[in-house]
mmCIF file of N, CA and C in Angstrom:
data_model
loop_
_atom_site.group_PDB
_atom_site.id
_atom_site.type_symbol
_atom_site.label_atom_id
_atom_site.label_comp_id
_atom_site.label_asym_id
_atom_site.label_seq_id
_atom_site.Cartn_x
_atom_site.Cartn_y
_atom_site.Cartn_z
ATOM 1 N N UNK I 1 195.841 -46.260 155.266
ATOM 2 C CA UNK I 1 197.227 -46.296 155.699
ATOM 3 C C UNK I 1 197.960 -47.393 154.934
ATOM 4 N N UNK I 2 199.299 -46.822 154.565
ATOM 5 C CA UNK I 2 199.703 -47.917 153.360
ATOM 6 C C UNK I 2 200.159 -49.173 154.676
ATOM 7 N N UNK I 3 200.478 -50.394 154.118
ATOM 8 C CA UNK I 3 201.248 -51.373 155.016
ATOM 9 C C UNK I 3 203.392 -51.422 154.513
ATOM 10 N N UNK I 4 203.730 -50.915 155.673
ATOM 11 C CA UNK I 4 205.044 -50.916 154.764
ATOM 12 C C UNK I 4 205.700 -52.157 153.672
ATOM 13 N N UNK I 5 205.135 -53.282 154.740
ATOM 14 C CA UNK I 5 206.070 -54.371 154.297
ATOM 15 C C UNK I 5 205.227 -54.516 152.505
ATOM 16 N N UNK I 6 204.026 -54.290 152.137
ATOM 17 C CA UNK I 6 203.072 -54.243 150.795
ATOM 18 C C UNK I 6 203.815 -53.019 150.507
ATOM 19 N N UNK I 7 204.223 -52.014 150.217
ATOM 20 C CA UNK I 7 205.032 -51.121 150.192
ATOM 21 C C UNK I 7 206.414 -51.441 149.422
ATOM 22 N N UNK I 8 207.019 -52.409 150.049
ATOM 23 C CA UNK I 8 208.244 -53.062 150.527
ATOM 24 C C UNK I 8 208.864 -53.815 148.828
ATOM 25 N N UNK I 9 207.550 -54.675 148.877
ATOM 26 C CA UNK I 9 207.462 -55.890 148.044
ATOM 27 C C UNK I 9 206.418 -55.148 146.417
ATOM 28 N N UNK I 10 206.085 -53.931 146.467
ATOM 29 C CA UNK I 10 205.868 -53.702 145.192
ATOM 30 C C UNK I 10 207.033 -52.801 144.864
ATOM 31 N N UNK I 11 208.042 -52.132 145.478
ATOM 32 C CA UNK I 11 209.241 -51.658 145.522
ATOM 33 C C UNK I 11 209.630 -52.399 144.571
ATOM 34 N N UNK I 12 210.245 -54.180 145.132
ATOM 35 C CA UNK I 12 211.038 -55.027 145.106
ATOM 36 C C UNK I 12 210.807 -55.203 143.609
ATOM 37 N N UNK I 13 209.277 -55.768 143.299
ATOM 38 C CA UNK I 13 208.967 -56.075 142.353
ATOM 39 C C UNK I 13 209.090 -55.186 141.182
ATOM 40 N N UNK I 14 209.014 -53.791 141.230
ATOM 41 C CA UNK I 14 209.185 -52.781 140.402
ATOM 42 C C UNK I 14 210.507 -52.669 139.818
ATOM 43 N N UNK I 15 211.467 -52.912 140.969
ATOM 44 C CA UNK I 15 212.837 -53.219 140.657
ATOM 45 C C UNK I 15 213.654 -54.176 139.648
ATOM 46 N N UNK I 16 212.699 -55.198 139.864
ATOM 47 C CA UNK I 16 212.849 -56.306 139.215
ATOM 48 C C UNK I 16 212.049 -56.266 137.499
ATOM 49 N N UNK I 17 211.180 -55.670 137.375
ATOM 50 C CA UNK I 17 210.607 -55.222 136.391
ATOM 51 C C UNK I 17 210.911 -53.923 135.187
ATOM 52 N N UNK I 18 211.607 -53.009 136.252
ATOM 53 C CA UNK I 18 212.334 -51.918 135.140
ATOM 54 C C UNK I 18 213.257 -52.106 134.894
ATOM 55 N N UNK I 19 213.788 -51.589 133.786
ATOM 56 C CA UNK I 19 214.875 -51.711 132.761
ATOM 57 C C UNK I 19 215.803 -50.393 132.853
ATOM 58 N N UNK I 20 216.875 -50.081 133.220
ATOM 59 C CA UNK I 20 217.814 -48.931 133.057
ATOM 60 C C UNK I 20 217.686 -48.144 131.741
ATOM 61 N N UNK I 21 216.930 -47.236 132.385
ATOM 62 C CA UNK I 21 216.774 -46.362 130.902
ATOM 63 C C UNK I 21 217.830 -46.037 129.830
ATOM 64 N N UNK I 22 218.960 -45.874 130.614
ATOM 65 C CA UNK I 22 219.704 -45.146 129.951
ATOM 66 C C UNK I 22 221.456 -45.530 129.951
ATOM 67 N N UNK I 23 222.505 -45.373 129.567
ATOM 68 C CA UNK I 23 224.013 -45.366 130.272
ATOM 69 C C UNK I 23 224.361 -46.882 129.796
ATOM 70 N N UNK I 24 225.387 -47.040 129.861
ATOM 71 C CA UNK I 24 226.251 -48.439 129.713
ATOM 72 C C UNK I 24 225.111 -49.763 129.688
ATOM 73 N N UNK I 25 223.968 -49.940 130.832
ATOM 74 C CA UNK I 25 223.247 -50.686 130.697
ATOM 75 C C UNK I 25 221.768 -50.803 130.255
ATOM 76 N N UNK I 26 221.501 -49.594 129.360
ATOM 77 C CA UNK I 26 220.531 -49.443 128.589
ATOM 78 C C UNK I 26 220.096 -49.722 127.963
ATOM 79 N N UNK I 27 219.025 -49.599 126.910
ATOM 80 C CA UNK I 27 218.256 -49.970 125.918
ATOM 81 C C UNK I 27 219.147 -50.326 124.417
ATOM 82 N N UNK I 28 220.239 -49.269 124.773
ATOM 83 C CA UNK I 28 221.186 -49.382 123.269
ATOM 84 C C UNK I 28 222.036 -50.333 123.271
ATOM 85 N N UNK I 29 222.374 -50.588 124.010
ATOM 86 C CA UNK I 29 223.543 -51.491 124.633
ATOM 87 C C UNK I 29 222.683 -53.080 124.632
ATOM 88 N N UNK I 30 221.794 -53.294 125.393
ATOM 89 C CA UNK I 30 220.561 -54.414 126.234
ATOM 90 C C UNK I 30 219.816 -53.743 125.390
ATOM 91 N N UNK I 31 219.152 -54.371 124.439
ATOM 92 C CA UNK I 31 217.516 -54.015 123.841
ATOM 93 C C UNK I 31 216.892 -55.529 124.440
ATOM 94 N N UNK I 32 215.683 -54.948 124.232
ATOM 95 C CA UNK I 32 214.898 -53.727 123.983
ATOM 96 C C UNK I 32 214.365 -52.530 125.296
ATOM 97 N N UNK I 33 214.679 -53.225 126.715
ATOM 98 C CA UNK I 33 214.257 -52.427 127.864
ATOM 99 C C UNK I 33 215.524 -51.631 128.542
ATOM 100 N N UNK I 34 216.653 -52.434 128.038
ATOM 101 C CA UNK I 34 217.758 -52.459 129.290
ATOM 102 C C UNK I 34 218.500 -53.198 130.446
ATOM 103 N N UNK I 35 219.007 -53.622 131.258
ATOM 104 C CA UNK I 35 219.314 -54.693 132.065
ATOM 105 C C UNK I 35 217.803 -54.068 132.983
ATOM 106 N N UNK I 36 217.505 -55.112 134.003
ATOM 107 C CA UNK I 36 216.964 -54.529 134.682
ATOM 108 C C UNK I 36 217.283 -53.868 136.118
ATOM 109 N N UNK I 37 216.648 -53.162 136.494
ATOM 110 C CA UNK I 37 217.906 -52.393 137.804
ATOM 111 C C UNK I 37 217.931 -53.559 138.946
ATOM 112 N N UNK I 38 217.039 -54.727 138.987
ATOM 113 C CA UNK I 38 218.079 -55.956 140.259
ATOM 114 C C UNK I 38 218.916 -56.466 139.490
ATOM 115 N N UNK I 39 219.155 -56.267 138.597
ATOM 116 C CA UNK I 39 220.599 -57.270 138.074
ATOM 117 C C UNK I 39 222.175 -56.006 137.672
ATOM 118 N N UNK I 40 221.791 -55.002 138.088
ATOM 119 C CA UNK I 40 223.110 -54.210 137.560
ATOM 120 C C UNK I 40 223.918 -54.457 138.490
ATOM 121 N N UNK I 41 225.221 -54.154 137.949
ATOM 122 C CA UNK I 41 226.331 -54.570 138.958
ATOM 123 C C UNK I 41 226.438 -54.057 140.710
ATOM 124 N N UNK I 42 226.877 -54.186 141.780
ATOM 125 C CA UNK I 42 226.867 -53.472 142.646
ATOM 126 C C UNK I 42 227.449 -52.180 142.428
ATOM 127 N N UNK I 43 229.013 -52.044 141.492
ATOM 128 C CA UNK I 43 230.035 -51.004 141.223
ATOM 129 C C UNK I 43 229.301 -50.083 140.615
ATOM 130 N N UNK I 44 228.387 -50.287 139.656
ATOM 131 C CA UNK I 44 227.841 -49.292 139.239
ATOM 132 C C UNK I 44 226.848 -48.680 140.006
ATOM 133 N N UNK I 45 225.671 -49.098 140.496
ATOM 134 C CA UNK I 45 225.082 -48.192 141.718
ATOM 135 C C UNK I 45 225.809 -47.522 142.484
ATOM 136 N N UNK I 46 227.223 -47.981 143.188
ATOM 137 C CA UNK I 46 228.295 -47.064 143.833
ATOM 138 C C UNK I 46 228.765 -45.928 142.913
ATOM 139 N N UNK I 47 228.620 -46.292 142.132
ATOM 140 C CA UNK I 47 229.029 -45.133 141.105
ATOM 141 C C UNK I 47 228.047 -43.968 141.066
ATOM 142 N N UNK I 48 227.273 -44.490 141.089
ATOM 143 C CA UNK I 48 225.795 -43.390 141.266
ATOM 144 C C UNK I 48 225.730 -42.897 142.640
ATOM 145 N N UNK I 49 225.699 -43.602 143.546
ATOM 146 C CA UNK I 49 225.781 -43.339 145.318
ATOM 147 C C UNK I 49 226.811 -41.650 145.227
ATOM 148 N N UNK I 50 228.016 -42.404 144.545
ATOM 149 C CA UNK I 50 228.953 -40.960 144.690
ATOM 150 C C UNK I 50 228.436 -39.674 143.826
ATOM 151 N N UNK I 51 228.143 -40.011 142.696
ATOM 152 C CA UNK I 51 227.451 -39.307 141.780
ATOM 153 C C UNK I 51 226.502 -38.758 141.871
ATOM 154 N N UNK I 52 225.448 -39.198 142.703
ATOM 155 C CA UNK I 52 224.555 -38.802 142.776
ATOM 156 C C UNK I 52 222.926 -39.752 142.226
ATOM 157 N N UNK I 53 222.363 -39.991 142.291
ATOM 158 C CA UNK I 53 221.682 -40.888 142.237
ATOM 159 C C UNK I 53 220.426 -39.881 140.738
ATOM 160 N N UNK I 54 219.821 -40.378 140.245
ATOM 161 C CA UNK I 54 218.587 -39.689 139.144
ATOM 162 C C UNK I 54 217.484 -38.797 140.300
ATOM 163 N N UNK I 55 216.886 -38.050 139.914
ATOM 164 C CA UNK I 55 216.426 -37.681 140.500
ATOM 165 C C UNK I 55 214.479 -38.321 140.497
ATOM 166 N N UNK I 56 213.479 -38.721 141.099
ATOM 167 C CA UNK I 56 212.435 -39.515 141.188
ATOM 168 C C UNK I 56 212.692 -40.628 141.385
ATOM 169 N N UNK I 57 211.645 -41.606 140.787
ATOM 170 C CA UNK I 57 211.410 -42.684 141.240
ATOM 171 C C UNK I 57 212.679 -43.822 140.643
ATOM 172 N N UNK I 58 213.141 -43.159 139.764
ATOM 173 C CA UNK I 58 214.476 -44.183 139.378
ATOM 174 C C UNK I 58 215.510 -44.250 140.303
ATOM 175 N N UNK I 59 215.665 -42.958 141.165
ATOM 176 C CA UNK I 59 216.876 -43.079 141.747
ATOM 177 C C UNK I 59 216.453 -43.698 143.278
ATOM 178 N N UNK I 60 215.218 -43.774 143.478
ATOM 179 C CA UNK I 60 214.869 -44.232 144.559
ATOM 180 C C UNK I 60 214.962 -45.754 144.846
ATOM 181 N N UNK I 61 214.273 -46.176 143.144
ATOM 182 C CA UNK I 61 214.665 -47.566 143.480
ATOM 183 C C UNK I 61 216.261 -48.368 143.377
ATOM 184 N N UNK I 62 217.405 -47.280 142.407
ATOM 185 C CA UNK I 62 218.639 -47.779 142.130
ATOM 186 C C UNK I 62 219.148 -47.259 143.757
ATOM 187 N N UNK I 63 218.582 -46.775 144.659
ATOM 188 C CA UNK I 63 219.441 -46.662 146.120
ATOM 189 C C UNK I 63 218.808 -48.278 146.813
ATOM 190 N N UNK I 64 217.606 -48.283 146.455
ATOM 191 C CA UNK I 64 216.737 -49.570 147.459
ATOM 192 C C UNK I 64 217.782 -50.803 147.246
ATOM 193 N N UNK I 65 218.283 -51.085 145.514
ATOM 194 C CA UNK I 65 218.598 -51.957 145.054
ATOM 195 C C UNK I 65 220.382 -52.043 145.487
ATOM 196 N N UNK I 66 220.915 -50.528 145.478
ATOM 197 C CA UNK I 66 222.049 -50.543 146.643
ATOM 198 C C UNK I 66 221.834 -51.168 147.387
ATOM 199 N N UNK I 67 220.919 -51.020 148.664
ATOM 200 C CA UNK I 67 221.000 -51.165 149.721
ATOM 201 C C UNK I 67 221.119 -52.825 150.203
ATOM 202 N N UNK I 68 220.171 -53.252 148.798
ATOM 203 C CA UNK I 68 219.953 -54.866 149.211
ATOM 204 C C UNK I 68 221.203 -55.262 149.057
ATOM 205 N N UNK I 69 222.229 -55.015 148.000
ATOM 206 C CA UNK I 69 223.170 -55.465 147.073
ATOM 207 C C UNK I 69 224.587 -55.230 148.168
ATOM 208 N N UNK I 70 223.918 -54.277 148.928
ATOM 209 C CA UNK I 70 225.383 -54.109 150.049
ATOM 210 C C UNK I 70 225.138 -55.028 151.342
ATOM 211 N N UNK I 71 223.798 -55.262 151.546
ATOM 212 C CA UNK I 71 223.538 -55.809 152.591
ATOM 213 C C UNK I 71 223.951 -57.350 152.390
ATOM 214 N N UNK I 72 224.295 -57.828 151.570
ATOM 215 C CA UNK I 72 224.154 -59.278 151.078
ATOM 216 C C UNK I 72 222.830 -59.852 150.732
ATOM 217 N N UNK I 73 221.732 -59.048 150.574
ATOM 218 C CA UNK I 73 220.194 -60.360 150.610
ATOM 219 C C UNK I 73 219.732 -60.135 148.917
ATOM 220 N N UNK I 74 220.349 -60.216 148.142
ATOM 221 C CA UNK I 74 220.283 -60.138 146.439
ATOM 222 C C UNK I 74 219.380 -61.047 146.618
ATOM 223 N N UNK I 75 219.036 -62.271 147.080
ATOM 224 C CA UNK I 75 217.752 -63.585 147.267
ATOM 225 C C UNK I 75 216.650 -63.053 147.162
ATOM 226 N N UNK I 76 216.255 -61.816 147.382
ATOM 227 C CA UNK I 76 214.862 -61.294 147.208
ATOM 228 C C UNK I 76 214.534 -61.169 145.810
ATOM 229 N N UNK I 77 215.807 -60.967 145.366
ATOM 230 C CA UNK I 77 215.379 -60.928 143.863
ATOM 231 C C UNK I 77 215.075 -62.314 142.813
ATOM 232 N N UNK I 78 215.408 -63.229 143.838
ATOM 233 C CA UNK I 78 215.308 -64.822 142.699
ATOM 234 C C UNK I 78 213.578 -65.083 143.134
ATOM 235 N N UNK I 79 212.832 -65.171 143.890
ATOM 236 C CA UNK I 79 212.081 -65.211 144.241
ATOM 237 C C UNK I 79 210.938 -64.446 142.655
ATOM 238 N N UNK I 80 211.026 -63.257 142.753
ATOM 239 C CA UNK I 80 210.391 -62.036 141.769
ATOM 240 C C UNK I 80 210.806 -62.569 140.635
ATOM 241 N N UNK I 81 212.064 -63.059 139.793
ATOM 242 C CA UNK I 81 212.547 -63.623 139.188
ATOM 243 C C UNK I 81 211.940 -64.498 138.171
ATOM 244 N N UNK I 82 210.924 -65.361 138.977
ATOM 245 C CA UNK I 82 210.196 -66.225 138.330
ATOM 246 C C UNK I 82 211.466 -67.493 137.934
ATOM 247 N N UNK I 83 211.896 -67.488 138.785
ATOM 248 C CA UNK I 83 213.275 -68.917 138.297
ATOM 249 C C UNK I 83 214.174 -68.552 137.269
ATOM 250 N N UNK I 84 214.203 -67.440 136.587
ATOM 251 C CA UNK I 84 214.845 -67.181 135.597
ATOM 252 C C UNK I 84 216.067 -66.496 135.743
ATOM 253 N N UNK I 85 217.337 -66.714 135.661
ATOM 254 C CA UNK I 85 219.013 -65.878 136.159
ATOM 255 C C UNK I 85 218.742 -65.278 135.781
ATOM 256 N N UNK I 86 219.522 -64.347 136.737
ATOM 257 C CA UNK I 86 220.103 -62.580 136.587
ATOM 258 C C UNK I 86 220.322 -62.281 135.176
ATOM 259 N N UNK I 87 220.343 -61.613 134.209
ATOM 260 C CA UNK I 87 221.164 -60.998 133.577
ATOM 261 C C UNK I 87 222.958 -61.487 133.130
ATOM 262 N N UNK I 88 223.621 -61.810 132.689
ATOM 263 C CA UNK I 88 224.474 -62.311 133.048
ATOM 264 C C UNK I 88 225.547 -61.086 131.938
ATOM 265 N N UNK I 89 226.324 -60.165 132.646
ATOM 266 C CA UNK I 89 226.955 -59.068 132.425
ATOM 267 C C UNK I 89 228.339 -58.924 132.151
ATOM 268 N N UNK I 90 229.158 -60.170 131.710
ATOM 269 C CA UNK I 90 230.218 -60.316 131.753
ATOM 270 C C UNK I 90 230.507 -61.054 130.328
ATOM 271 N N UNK I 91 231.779 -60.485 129.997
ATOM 272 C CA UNK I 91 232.139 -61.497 128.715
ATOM 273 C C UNK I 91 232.279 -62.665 128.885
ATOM 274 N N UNK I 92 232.296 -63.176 127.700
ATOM 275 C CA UNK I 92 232.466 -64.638 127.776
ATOM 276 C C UNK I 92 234.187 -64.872 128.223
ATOM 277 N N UNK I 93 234.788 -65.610 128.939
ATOM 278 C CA UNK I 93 236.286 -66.114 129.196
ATOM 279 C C UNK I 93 236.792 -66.632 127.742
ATOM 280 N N UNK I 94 237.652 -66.303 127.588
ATOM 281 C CA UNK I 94 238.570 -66.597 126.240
ATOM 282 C C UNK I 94 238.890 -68.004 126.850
ATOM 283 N N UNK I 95 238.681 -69.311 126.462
ATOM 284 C CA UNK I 95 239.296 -70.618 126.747
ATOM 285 C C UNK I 95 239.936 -71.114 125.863
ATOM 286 N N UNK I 96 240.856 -70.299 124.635
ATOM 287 C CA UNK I 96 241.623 -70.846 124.024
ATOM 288 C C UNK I 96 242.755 -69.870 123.735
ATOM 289 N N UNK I 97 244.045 -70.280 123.474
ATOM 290 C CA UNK I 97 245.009 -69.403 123.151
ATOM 291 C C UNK I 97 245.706 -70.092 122.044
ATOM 292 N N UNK I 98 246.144 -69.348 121.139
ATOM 293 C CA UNK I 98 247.409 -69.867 120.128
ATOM 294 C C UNK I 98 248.616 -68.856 119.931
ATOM 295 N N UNK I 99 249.684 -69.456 120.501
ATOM 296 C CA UNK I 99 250.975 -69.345 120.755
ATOM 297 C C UNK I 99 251.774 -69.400 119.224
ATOM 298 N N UNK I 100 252.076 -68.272 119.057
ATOM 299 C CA UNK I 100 253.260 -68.707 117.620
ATOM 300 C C UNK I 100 254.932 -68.826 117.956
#
């Protein structure tokens, strides 16, 4: 009989370990794996929620990783992490301007 919560936590960890195969945060974009699916944005899993999610084990874990990401407890993922930040998915801020 499996134990859920061992269940739970190789989920978590799997999550934290795969890379988005494919789409905006993929391999082409992010080499060489992809972002990994605990660090994609929340908007984009909603995007999938409406869309429809992949069908197997990818879409199972991009709903799990919803679920944490809506719930507020993203902390499960620093833990798996190994101390190392998220992904960081945003441009850099322009901090200079020149005015003619």
């Amino acid at each position: 009989m499996n134990d859920p919560l061992q269940t739970l936590q190789q989920a978590l960890q799997e999550a934290t370990l795969t890379g988005m195969p494919f789409g905006k945060y993929g391999p082409q974009n992010y080499p060489p794996h992809g972002v990994p699916l605990s660090d994609l944005p929340f908007e984009y899993l909603q995007w999938f929620q409406q869309r429809g999610f992949p069908s197997g084990r990818l879409g199972e874990l991009l709903e799990l990783v919803l679920r944490i990401k809506r719930d507020g407890a993203e902390e499960v993922f620093s833990a798996l992490r190994g101390g190392q930040q998220p992904h960081n998915l945003r441009q850099p801020r322009r901090r200079k301007w020149e005015f003619q």
